[in-house]
Short mmCIF file of N, CA and C in Angstrom, two decimals:
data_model
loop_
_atom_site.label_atom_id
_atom_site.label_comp_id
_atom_site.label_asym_id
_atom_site.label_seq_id
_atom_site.Cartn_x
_atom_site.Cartn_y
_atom_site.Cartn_z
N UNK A 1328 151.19 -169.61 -38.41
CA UNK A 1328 150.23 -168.91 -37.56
C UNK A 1328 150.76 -167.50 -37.26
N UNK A 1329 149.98 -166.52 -37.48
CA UNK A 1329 150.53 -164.81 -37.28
C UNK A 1329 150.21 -165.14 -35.55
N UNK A 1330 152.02 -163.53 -35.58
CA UNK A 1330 151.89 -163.33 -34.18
C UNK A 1330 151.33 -162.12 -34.09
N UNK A 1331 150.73 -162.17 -32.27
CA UNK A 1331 149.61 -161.57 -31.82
C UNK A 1331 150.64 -160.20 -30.80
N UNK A 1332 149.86 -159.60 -30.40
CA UNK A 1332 150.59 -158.69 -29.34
C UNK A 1332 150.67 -159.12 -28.13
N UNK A 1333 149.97 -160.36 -27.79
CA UNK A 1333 150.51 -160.82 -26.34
C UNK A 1333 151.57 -161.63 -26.63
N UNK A 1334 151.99 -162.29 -28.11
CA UNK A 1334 153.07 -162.83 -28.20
C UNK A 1334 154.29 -162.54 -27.96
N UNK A 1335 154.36 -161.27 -28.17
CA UNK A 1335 155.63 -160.14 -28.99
C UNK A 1335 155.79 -159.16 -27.06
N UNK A 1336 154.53 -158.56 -26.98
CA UNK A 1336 154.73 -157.37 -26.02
C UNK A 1336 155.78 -157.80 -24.54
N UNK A 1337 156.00 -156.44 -24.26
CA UNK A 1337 156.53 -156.71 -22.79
C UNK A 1337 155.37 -156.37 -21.51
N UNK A 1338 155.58 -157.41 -21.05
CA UNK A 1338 154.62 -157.09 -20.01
C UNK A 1338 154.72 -156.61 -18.52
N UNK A 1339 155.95 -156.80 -18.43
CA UNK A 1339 156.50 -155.55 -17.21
C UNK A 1339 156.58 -154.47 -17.56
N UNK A 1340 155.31 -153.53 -17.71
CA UNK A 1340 155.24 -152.06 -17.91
C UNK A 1340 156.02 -151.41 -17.01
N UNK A 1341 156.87 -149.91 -17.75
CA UNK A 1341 156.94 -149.20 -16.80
C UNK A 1341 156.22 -147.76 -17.30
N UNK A 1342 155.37 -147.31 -16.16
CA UNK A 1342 154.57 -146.30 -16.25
C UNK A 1342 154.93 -145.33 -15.52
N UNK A 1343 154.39 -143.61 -16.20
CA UNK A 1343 155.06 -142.47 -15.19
C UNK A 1343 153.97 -141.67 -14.93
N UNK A 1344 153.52 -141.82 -13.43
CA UNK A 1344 152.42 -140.47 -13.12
C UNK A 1344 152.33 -139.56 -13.94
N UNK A 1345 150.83 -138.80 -14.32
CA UNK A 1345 150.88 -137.88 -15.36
C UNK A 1345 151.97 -136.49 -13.99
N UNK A 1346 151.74 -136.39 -13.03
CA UNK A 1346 152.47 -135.51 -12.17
C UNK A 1346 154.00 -135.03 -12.16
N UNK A 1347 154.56 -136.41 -12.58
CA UNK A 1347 156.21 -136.82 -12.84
C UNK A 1347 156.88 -135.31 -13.23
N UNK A 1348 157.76 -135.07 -12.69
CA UNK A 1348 158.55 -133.43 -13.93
C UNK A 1348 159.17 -134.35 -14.66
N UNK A 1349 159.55 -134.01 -15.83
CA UNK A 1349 159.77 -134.14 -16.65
C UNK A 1349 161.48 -134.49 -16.60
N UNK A 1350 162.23 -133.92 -15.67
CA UNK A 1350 163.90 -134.48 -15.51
C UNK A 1350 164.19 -135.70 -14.95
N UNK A 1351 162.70 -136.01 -13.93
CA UNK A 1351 162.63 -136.87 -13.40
C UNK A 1351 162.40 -138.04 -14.34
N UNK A 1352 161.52 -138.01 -15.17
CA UNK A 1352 161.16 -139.17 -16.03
C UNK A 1352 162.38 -139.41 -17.16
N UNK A 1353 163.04 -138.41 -17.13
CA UNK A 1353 164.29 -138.44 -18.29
C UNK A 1353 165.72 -139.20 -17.47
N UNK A 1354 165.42 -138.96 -16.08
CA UNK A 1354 166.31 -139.72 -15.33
C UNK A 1354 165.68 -141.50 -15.46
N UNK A 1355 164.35 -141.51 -15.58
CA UNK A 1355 163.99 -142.91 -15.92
C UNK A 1355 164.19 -143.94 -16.65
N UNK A 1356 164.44 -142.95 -17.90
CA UNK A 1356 164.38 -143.53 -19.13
C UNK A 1356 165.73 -143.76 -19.38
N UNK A 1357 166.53 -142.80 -18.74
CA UNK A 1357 168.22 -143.14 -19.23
C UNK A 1357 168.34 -143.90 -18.22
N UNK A 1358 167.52 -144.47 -16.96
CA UNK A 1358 168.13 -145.66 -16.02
C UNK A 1358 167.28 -147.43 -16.35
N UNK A 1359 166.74 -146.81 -16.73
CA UNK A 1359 166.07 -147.87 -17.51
C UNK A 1359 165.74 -148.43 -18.88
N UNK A 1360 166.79 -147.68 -19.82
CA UNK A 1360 167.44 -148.01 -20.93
C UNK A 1360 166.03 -148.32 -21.87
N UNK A 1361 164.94 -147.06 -21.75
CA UNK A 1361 163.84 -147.04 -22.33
C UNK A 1361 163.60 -145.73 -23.22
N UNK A 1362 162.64 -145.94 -23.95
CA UNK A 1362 162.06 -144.49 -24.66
C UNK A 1362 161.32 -143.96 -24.78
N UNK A 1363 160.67 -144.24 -24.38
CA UNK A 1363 159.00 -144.13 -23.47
C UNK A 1363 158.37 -144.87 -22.50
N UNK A 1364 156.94 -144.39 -22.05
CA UNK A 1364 156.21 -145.19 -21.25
C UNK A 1364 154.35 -144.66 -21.57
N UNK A 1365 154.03 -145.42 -20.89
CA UNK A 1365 152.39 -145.02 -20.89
C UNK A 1365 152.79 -144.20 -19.26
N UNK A 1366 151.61 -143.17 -20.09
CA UNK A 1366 151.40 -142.23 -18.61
C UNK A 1366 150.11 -142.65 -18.10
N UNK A 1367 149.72 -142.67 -16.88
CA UNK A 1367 148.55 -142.87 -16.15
C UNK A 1367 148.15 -142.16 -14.90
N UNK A 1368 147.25 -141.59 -14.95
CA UNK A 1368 146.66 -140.94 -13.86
C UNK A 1368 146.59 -141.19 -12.06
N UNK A 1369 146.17 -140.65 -11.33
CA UNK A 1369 146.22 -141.10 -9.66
C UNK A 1369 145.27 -142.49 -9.76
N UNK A 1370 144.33 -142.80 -10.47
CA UNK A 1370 143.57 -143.95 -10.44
C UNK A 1370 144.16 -144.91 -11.23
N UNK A 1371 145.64 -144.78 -11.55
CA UNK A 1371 145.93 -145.91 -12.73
C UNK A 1371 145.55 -145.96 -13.71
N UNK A 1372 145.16 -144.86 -14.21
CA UNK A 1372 144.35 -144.75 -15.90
C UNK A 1372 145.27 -144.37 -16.70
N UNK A 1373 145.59 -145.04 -17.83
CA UNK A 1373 146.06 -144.98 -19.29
C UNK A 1373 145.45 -143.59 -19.57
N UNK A 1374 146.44 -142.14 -19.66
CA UNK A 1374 146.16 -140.88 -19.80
C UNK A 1374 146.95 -140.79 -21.54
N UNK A 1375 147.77 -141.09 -21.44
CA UNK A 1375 148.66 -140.73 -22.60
C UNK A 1375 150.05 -141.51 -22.62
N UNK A 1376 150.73 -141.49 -23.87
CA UNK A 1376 152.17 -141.82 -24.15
C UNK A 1376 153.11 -140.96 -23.89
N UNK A 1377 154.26 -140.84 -23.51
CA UNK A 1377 155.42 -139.94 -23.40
C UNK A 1377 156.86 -140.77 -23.86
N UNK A 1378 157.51 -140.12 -24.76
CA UNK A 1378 158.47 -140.37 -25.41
C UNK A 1378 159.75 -139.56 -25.16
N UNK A 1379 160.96 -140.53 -25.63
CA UNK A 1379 162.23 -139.20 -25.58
C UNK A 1379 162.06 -138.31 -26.73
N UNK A 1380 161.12 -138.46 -27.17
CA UNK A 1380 160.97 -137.36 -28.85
C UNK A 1380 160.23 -136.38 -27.94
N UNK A 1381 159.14 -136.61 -27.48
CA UNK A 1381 158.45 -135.59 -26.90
C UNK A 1381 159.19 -134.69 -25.72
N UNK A 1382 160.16 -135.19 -25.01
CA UNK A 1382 160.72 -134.48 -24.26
C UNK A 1382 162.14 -133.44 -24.71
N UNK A 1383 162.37 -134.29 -26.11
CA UNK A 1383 163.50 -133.29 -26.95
C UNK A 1383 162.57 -132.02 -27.36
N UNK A 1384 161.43 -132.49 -27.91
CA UNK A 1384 160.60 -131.23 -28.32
C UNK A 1384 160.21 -130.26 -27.51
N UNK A 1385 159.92 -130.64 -26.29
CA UNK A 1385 159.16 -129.88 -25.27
C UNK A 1385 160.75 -128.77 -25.52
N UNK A 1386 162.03 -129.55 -24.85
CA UNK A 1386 162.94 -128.63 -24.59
C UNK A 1386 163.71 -128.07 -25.75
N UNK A 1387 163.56 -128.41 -26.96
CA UNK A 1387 163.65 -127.50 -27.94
C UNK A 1387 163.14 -126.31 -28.29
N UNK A 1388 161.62 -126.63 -27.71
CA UNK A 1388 160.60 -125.55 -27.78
C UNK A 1388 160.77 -124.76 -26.85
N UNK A 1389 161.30 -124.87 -25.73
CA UNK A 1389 161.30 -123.47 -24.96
C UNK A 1389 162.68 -122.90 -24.75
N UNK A 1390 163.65 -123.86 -25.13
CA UNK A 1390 165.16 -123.34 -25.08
C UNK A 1390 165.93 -124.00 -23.96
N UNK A 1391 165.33 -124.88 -22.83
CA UNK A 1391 165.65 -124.83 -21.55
C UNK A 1391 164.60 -125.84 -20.96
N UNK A 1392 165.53 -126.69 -20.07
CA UNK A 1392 164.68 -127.85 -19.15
C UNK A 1392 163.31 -126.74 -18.50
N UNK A 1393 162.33 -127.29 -18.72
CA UNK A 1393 160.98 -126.10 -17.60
C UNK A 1393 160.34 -127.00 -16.57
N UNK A 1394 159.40 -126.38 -15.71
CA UNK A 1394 159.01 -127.40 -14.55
C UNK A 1394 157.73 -127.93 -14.92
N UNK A 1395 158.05 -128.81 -16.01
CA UNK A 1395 156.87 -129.18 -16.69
C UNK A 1395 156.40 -130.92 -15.86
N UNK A 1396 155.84 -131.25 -16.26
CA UNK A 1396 155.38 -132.81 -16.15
C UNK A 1396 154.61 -133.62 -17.17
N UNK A 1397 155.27 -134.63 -16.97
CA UNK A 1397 154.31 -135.87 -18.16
C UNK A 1397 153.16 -136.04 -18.35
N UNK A 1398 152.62 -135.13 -17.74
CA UNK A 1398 150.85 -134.98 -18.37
C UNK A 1398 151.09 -133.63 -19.18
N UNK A 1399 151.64 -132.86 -18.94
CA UNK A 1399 151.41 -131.81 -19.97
C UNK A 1399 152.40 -131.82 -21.23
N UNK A 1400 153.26 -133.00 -21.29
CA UNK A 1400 153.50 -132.73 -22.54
C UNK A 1400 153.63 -134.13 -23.28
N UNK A 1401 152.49 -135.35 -22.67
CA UNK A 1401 152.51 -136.33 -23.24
C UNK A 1401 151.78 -136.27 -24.26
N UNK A 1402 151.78 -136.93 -25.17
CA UNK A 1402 151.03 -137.67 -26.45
C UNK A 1402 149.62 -138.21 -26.14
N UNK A 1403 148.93 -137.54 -26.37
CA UNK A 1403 147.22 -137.99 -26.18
C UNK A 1403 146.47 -138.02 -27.25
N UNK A 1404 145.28 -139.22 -26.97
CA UNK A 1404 145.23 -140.18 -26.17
C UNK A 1404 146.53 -141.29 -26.67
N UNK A 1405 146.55 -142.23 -25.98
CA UNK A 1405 147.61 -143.41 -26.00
C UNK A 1405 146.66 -144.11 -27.27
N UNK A 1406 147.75 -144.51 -28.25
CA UNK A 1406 147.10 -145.39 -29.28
C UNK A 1406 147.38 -147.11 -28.49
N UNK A 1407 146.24 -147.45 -28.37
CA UNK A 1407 146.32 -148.64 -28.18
C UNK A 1407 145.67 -150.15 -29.10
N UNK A 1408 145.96 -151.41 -28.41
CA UNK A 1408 145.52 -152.47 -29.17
C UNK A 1408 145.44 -152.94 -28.25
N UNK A 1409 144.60 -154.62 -28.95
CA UNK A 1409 144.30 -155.34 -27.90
C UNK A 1409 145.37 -156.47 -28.14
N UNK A 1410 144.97 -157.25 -27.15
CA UNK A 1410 146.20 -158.55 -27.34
C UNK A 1410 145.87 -159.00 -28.09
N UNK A 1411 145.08 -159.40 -28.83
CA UNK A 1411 145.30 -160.31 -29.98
C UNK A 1411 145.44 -159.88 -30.70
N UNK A 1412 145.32 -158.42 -31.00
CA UNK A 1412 145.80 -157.74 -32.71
C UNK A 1412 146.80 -158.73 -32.69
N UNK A 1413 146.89 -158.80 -34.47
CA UNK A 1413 147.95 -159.12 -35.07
C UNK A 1413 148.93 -158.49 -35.68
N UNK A 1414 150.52 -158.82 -35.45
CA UNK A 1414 151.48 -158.23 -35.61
C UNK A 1414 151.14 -157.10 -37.05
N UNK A 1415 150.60 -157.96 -38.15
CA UNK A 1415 150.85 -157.21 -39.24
C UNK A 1415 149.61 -156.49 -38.96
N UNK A 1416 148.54 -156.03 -38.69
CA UNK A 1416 147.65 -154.82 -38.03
C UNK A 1416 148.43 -153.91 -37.46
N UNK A 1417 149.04 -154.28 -36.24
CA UNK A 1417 149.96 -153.12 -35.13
C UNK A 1417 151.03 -152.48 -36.57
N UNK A 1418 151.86 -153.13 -36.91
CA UNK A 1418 153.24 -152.10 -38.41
C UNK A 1418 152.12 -151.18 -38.91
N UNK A 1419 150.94 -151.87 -39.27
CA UNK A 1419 150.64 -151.07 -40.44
C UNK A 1419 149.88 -149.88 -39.70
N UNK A 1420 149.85 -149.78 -38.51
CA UNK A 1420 148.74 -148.83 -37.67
C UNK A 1420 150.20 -148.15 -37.03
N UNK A 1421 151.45 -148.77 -36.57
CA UNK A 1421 152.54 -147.85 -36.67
C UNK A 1421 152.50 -147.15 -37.55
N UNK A 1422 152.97 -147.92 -38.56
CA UNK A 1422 153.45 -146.83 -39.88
C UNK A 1422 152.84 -145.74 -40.07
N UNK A 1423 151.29 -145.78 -40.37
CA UNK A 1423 150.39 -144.96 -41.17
C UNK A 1423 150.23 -144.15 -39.64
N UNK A 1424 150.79 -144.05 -38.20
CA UNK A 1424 150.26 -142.75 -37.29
C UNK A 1424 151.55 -142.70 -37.08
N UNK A 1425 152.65 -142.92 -37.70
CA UNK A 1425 154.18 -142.54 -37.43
C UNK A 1425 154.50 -142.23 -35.99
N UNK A 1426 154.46 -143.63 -34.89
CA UNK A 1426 154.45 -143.84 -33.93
C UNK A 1426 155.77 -145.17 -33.49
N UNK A 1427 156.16 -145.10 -32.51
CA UNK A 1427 156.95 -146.56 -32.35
C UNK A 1427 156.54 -147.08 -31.01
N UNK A 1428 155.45 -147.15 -30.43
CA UNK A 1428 155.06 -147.98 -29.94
C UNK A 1428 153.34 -147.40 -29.35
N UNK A 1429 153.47 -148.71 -29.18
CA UNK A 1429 151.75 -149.20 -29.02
C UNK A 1429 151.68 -149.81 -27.57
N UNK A 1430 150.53 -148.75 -26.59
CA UNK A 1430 150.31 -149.71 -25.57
C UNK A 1430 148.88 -151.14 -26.00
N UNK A 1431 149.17 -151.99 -25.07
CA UNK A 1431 148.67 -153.65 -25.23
C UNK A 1431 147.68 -153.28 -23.89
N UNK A 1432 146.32 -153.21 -24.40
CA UNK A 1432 145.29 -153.02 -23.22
C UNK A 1432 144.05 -154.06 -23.20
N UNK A 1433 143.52 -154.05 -22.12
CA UNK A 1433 142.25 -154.97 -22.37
C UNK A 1433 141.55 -154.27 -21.57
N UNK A 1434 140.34 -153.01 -22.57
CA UNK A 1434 139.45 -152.28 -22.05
C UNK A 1434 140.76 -151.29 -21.34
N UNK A 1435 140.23 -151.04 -20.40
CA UNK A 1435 141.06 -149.78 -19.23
C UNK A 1435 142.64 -150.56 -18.92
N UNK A 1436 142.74 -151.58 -18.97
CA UNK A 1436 143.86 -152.39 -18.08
C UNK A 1436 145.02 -152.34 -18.91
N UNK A 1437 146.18 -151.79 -18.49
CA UNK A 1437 147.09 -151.63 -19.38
C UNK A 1437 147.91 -153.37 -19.24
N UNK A 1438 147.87 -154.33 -20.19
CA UNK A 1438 148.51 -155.43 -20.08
C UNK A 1438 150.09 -155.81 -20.64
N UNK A 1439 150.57 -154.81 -21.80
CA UNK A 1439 151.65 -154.80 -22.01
C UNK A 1439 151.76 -153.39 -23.12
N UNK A 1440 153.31 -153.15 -23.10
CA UNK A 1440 153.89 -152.15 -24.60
C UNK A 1440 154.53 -153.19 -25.19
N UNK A 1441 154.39 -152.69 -26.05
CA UNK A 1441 155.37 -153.40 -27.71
C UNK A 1441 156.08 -151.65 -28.48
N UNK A 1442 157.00 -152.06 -28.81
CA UNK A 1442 157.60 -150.86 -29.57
C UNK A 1442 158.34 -151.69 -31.09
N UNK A 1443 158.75 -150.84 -31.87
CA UNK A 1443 158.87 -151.55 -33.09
C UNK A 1443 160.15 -152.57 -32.96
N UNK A 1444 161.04 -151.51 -32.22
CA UNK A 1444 162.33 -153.16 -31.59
C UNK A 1444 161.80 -154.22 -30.98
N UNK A 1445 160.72 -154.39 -30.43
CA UNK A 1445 160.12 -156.03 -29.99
C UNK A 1445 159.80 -156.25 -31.12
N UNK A 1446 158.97 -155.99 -31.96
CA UNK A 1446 158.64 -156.63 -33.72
C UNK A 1446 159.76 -156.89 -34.33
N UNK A 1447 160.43 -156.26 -34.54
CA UNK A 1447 162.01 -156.48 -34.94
C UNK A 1447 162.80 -157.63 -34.43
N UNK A 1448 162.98 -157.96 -33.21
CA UNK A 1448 163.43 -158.82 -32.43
C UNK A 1448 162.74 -160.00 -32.49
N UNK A 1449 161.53 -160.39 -32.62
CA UNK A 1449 160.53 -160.94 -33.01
C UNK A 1449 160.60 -161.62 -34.54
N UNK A 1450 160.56 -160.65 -35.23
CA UNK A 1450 160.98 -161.18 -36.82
C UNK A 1450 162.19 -161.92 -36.68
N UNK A 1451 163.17 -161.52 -36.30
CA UNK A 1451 164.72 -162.05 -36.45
C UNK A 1451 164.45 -163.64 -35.49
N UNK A 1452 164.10 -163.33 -35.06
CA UNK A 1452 163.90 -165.07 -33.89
C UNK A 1452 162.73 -165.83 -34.39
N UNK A 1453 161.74 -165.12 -35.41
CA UNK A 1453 161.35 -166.07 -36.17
C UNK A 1453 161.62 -167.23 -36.75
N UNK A 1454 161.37 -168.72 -36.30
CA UNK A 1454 161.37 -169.57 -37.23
C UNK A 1454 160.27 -169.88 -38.41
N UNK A 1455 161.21 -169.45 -39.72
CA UNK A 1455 159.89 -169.45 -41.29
C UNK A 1455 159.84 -170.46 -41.32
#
């Protein structure tokens, strides 16, 4: 039986106001041993993705930490799926938008992320 994305995902999201500066969310990610998150708006809305790629870029691009925030230099819109996609749908919709993770939504409701180390971790604890 193929696995699904509610199989695989994590479902203790952690999410960062699109408002967040940007040192702040980098203090997040190195305390919470993450590499992104879904960004969401004052109403809890799924706005966009933000990554440690996107925040190397931002500060590559200007030379210097700026007083930016996770809405202005997140990844929009958030590629998402639903929970039941199946694992081999989500790789192949990684691969082909050269992305490593996928938020897990139902309609507006953000229900979990998966990144390619949960698929990974997933495969290996596979019993074939």
């Amino acid at each position: 039986m193929p696995l699904n994305a509610s199989d695989v995902m994590i479902r203790d999201v952690i999410t960062v106001a699109e408002s967040t500066p940007i040192k702040e969310v980098a203090r997040l990610f190195n305390e919470k041993k993450i590499t992104g998150a879904p960004v969401v708006n004052a109403e809890g809305e799924l706005v966009g993705v933000l990554s440690e790629t996107d925040i190397i870029r931002k500060t590559n691009s200007i030379g210097a930490w700026s007083p930016s925030t996770a809405g202005q230099i997140m990844t929009k819109p958030a590629v998402t799926v639903s929970p039941t996609e199946t694992l081999q749908r989500i790789c192949e919709l990684m691969h082909n938008r050269h992305i490593h993770r996928v938020v897990v939504a139902d309609g507006s409701k953000i229900e979990g992320i998966l990144t390619t180390m949960d698929i990974l971790k997933a495969i290996a604890n596979r019993k074939f």
